Amino acid sequence: MNTQDLRINGERLWQSLMELAQIGATPKGGVKRLTLTDLDKQGRDLVVSWGRQAGMSVTVDKIGNVFMRRAGRNPGQAPVMSGSHIDTQPTGGKFDGNYGVLAALEVVRTLNDHNIETDAPIEVAFWTNEEGSRFVPVMMGSGVFCGAFTLEHAYAAKDVDGKTVRDELERIGYLGTEEPGQHPIGAYFEAHIEQGPVLEDADKVIGVVPGVLGLSWYDCVVTGMEAHAGPTPMGLRKDALQVATRIMQEVVNIGNRYPPYGRGTVGMVQVFPNSRNVIPGEVKFSIDLRNVSSDLLDTMHQEILAFVDQTSRDSGLQISVDRVSYYPPCPFHPDCVGAVRRATAKLGYSNMEVVSGAGHDAIYTARLAPSGMIFVPCKDGISHNEIEDAKSEHLEAGCNVLLHAMLETAGVVNG
Amino acid sequence: MNTQDLRINGERLWQSLMELAQIGATPKGGVKRLTLTDLDKQGRDLVVSWGRQAGMSVTVDKIGNVFMRRAGRNPGQAPVMSGSHIDTQPTGGKFDGNYGVLAALEVVRTLNDHNIETDAPIEVAFWTNEEGSRFVPVMMGSGVFCGAFTLEHAYAAKDVDGKTVRDELERIGYLGTEEPGQHPIGAYFEAHIEQGPVLEDADKVIGVVPGVLGLSWYDCVVTGMEAHAGPTPMGLRKDALQVATRIMQEVVNIGNRYPPYGRGTVGMVQVFPNSRNVIPGEVKFSIDLRNVSSDLLDTMHQEILAFVDQTSRDSGLQISVDRVSYYPPCPFHPDCVGAVRRATAKLGYSNMEVVSGAGHDAIYTARLAPSGMIFVPCKDGISHNEIEDAKSEHLEAGCNVLLHAMLETAGVVNG
């Protein structure tokens, strides 16, 4: 068979997704399968059994990341890997993470069906605790793998009951022996639902992901003078909220000023004393700025600082703004982005570039190996929610793109 | 003695204020004497004993309002009354309310010192539960007196421990027999600290109070669409906070548009889900509009409704705005305002018009009899706070104005 005509089995992919979603299924149609719980063990065991049935060998590392390997013609060549995570949010859906793992498995099953041999080995991976709901930090398995933080740091993390990551890994039988990061990766692809509204809004099937937005988080505090709303004339007020709203609006203006990937969000606000007839004496709020390049994000950073400074001078109120988090933008490797783009074009799917606004394990693999992602639409852009939904034909399309991007990268012996 | 030269005893007034402030004194120099508590009873008993020592007869009505009467030459004439309240906020000061009661007492003491007889009787009043901290509604005693709500409604009010107003009145011995509202009033004057910054800012001693601001309170709810701050492009957002901040700014603009007495305040804000990386799906906030005339307040009311309507159409977001409270402006009687103005001029104190932004018992007496108020400066405009402070010479000046305004109104037999 000419591999150009090769297609995955969309029905099988869907059935596997639905079967895995039974483990931790919620009455509202979602999934609650928190990392390193009994349910996570059941999910892991199921996926591993499927991997073994597909002829793959299984390795587990010390942070519980699982790598399932389909041999290639050149055993010494670093594998072309694909995967994601199978842990979910407390009120999670069926597709977030799970799709990326089972799409990779479906690629292997398809290659098996047609006896396709690749030059490089193919690996299916799932990473421990991507969600971070039970243990922080998020993206723990891939983070330890790429050296973003240490194994000891991850081991010591505790859930609300005081149980540690290390103990729970051991308890469910996924405390492996391989040193994290020692597992070679030639290239990494991750298929994922978009978790945003862009593809659906533009009516496209495939999102080619050029990278992941960087973000800067800030805490801003405006200090005015608390006073009674009745007796205090407008001209004698130091209204912290009135001044804060100017900055809140500018945050959005800055996001709008750097399209298409600029984002400016105020998500959290606290007003003191928060009483109906008292002029607010203090307002604290969060600022979230994102963009696709470090230069743009830095420009946005400078602009908010300058605006706060000017607003403080104009109003005479003290305003502090502190950056509390920074993740640099993560552009994906041109080889991987190109492979996704070429596969999509070859398959004839409608497509567009969609940058990732959320974090994924691919951010961390990108530190060690060329990485790329494939997005498919999700209903109303909703994720981290039991009503998360996606169409079978979109999931199938994304998996076909994954298949051909991996084949191009791995090299096909009889292609 | 020519009553034109009559002056109150500022030192005695100050000493009485300090003595009353011992009852419920807080470590920070304030007073905690909640209505109808044991401490309130002690305070009431002390003021009543002072009243009796000054030769006054005492009447208590069914809601615990206390009237202390100094006879006039014409016993059938309705008394010229002055007073306020002696209950305090949980973290209250020494002067709010207490000054008005003890200034009225000082007027009587001064008349006694100089054997001045008035045509109309003079009465010193203190009203039950002006503060509303322990029992709602606020201004309870004067409210029942003027028929704003019923005695039964007030009696049934419970504190956090489930104790009722009626039981507590009985317990402390201030459940009187007189029917509220049956006590005649010829005219009513109330001296009070300003509880705002205007006099201090303008460096004036006396505030002639033309009336009390009316107010409209609203609850506003902006409904957008909660979404992840990363994956959601600016153009696809329904950011409830961004839209809410436009309205919040307009509230202040409306206050500024109707000087000198217009007020526009947003004091309370709730953002949902109030998470740093989630675009707010809903924002609730309060709106407080005030002005001195019904026409102006109605104009402001129409403007905020129109702005909300326009903002909803511009943004496509649903916005509700409901008026939850309305108190009409209360202009004081020209006779009383004139008496205060003439007394101030005669005494030569620097002065200005200062409208009251907060509620006072005089708002309710004004429904039954000509009423007026006299303001004196308080430090930094701060009240309802243990650091509330006022200067002895200002309190003395206000009391002298009260004396002469009352004398003019009551008529002096040998003046």
PDB file of C-alpha atoms in Angstrom, chain A residues 194-198 201 213 217-219 228-234 236-237 239 241-242 245-246 248-249 252 255-256 262-269 271 274-280 286 288 290 324 357-358, chain B residues 194-198 201 213 217-219 228-234 236-237 239 241-242 245-246 248-249 252 255-256 262-269 271 274-280 286 288 290 324 357-358:
ATOM      1  CA  GLU A 194      -8.022  23.372  20.857  1.00  0.00           C
ATOM      2  CA  GLN A 195      -9.583  24.344  24.206  1.00  0.00           C
ATOM      3  CA  GLY A 196     -10.465  27.646  22.580  1.00  0.00           C
ATOM      4  CA  PRO A 197     -13.052  28.969  20.124  1.00  0.00           C
ATOM      5  CA  VAL A 198     -10.878  29.862  17.124  1.00  0.00           C
ATOM      6  CA  ASP A 201     -15.469  30.239  14.870  1.00  0.00           C
ATOM      7  CA  LEU A 213       1.905  31.966  23.999  1.00  0.00           C
ATOM      8  CA  TRP A 217       1.230  37.672  35.360  1.00  0.00           C
ATOM      9  CA  TYR A 218       1.065  40.706  37.638  1.00  0.00           C
ATOM     10  CA  ASP A 219      -0.539  41.743  40.905  1.00  0.00           C
ATOM     11  CA  HIS A 228     -18.165  57.669  53.091  1.00  0.00           C
ATOM     12  CA  ALA A 229     -19.884  57.932  49.703  1.00  0.00           C
ATOM     13  CA  GLY A 230     -22.371  60.548  50.915  1.00  0.00           C
ATOM     14  CA  PRO A 231     -20.406  63.307  52.638  1.00  0.00           C
ATOM     15  CA  THR A 232     -17.353  63.197  50.376  1.00  0.00           C
ATOM     16  CA  PRO A 233     -17.585  65.496  47.320  1.00  0.00           C
ATOM     17  CA  MET A 234     -16.240  64.158  44.039  1.00  0.00           C
ATOM     18  CA  LEU A 236     -12.034  65.483  47.439  1.00  0.00           C
ATOM     19  CA  ARG A 237     -12.052  61.744  46.711  1.00  0.00           C
ATOM     20  CA  ASP A 239     -11.341  56.563  44.703  1.00  0.00           C
ATOM     21  CA  LEU A 241     -11.658  51.705  42.093  1.00  0.00           C
ATOM     22  CA  GLN A 242     -12.113  54.594  39.688  1.00  0.00           C
ATOM     23  CA  THR A 245     -10.786  50.704  36.190  1.00  0.00           C
ATOM     24  CA  ARG A 246      -8.574  52.860  33.954  1.00  0.00           C
ATOM     25  CA  MET A 248      -8.177  47.395  33.793  1.00  0.00           C
ATOM     26  CA  GLN A 249      -9.324  48.936  30.524  1.00  0.00           C
ATOM     27  CA  VAL A 252      -7.539  44.980  27.411  1.00  0.00           C
ATOM     28  CA  GLY A 255      -4.147  42.949  24.306  1.00  0.00           C
ATOM     29  CA  ASN A 256      -6.036  44.474  21.382  1.00  0.00           C
ATOM     30  CA  GLY A 262      -1.962  39.498  22.026  1.00  0.00           C
ATOM     31  CA  ARG A 263      -4.093  38.787  25.092  1.00  0.00           C
ATOM     32  CA  GLY A 264      -4.888  41.109  27.993  1.00  0.00           C
ATOM     33  CA  THR A 265      -7.082  39.877  30.830  1.00  0.00           C
ATOM     34  CA  VAL A 266      -8.082  41.024  34.304  1.00  0.00           C
ATOM     35  CA  GLY A 267      -9.573  37.929  35.903  1.00  0.00           C
ATOM     36  CA  MET A 268      -9.463  38.609  39.631  1.00  0.00           C
ATOM     37  CA  VAL A 269     -10.536  41.738  41.536  1.00  0.00           C
ATOM     38  CA  VAL A 271     -12.225  45.758  46.493  1.00  0.00           C
ATOM     39  CA  ASN A 274     -16.312  46.391  49.471  1.00  0.00           C
ATOM     40  CA  SER A 275     -19.253  48.206  51.004  1.00  0.00           C
ATOM     41  CA  ARG A 276     -22.018  49.817  48.996  1.00  0.00           C
ATOM     42  CA  ASN A 277     -21.713  53.299  50.507  1.00  0.00           C
ATOM     43  CA  VAL A 278     -17.958  53.478  51.005  1.00  0.00           C
ATOM     44  CA  ILE A 279     -15.545  54.845  48.406  1.00  0.00           C
ATOM     45  CA  PRO A 280     -13.020  52.011  47.894  1.00  0.00           C
ATOM     46  CA  SER A 286      -4.573  40.499  38.549  1.00  0.00           C
ATOM     47  CA  ASP A 288      -2.539  38.508  32.547  1.00  0.00           C
ATOM     48  CA  ARG A 290       0.244  36.996  26.636  1.00  0.00           C
ATOM     49  CA  VAL A 324       4.475  37.326  39.828  1.00  0.00           C
ATOM     50  CA  GLY A 357      -2.890  29.874  24.708  1.00  0.00           C
ATOM     51  CA  ALA A 358      -2.756  27.122  27.314  1.00  0.00           C
TER      52      ALA A 358
ATOM     53  CA  GLU B 194     -19.637  66.863  59.402  1.00  0.00           C
ATOM     54  CA  GLN B 195     -18.433  63.276  58.833  1.00  0.00           C
ATOM     55  CA  GLY B 196     -16.931  64.563  55.598  1.00  0.00           C
ATOM     56  CA  PRO B 197     -13.899  66.585  54.520  1.00  0.00           C
ATOM     57  CA  VAL B 198     -15.517  69.763  53.166  1.00  0.00           C
ATOM     58  CA  ASP B 201     -10.657  71.390  53.301  1.00  0.00           C
ATOM     59  CA  LEU B 213     -28.731  64.395  49.789  1.00  0.00           C
ATOM     60  CA  TRP B 217     -28.910  52.555  45.086  1.00  0.00           C
ATOM     61  CA  TYR B 218     -28.675  50.000  42.293  1.00  0.00           C
ATOM     62  CA  ASP B 219     -27.428  46.477  41.739  1.00  0.00           C
ATOM     63  CA  HIS B 228      -9.787  30.658  29.411  1.00  0.00           C
ATOM     64  CA  ALA B 229      -7.585  33.761  29.149  1.00  0.00           C
ATOM     65  CA  GLY B 230      -4.975  32.002  26.994  1.00  0.00           C
ATOM     66  CA  PRO B 231      -6.793  30.303  24.121  1.00  0.00           C
ATOM     67  CA  THR B 232      -9.496  32.945  23.654  1.00  0.00           C
ATOM     68  CA  PRO B 233      -8.542  35.723  21.200  1.00  0.00           C
ATOM     69  CA  MET B 234      -9.578  39.269  22.097  1.00  0.00           C
ATOM     70  CA  LEU B 236     -14.016  36.330  20.456  1.00  0.00           C
ATOM     71  CA  ARG B 237     -14.371  37.387  24.086  1.00  0.00           C
ATOM     72  CA  ASP B 239     -15.449  39.949  28.935  1.00  0.00           C
ATOM     73  CA  LEU B 241     -15.401  42.956  33.566  1.00  0.00           C
ATOM     74  CA  GLN B 242     -14.258  45.000  30.603  1.00  0.00           C
ATOM     75  CA  THR B 245     -15.559  48.990  33.985  1.00  0.00           C
ATOM     76  CA  ARG B 246     -17.150  51.279  31.377  1.00  0.00           C
ATOM     77  CA  MET B 248     -18.213  52.017  36.691  1.00  0.00           C
ATOM     78  CA  GLN B 249     -16.434  54.949  35.084  1.00  0.00           C
ATOM     79  CA  VAL B 252     -18.256  58.625  38.518  1.00  0.00           C
ATOM     80  CA  GLY B 255     -21.411  62.324  39.806  1.00  0.00           C
ATOM     81  CA  ASN B 256     -18.961  64.828  38.351  1.00  0.00           C
ATOM     82  CA  GLY B 262     -23.681  65.178  42.758  1.00  0.00           C
ATOM     83  CA  ARG B 263     -22.098  61.927  43.954  1.00  0.00           C
ATOM     84  CA  GLY B 264     -21.435  58.748  42.001  1.00  0.00           C
ATOM     85  CA  THR B 265     -19.834  55.775  43.720  1.00  0.00           C
ATOM     86  CA  VAL B 266     -19.195  52.112  43.012  1.00  0.00           C
ATOM     87  CA  GLY B 267     -18.346  50.616  46.392  1.00  0.00           C
ATOM     88  CA  MET B 268     -18.902  46.897  45.991  1.00  0.00           C
ATOM     89  CA  VAL B 269     -17.708  44.576  43.198  1.00  0.00           C
ATOM     90  CA  VAL B 271     -16.235  39.088  39.843  1.00  0.00           C
ATOM     91  CA  ASN B 274     -12.542  35.548  40.009  1.00  0.00           C
ATOM     92  CA  SER B 275      -9.637  33.475  38.754  1.00  0.00           C
ATOM     93  CA  ARG B 276      -6.445  34.948  37.394  1.00  0.00           C
ATOM     94  CA  ASN B 277      -6.503  33.166  34.043  1.00  0.00           C
ATOM     95  CA  VAL B 278     -10.229  33.142  33.375  1.00  0.00           C
ATOM     96  CA  ILE B 279     -12.060  35.903  31.505  1.00  0.00           C
ATOM     97  CA  PRO B 280     -14.831  37.007  33.902  1.00  0.00           C
ATOM     98  CA  SER B 286     -23.304  48.422  43.352  1.00  0.00           C
ATOM     99  CA  ASP B 288     -24.720  54.800  44.582  1.00  0.00           C
ATOM    100  CA  ARG B 290     -26.809  61.135  45.249  1.00  0.00           C
ATOM    101  CA  VAL B 324     -32.764  48.604  45.320  1.00  0.00           C
ATOM    102  CA  GLY B 357     -24.376  63.249  52.496  1.00  0.00           C
ATOM    103  CA  ALA B 358     -25.202  60.895  55.336  1.00  0.00           C
TER     104      ALA B 358
END
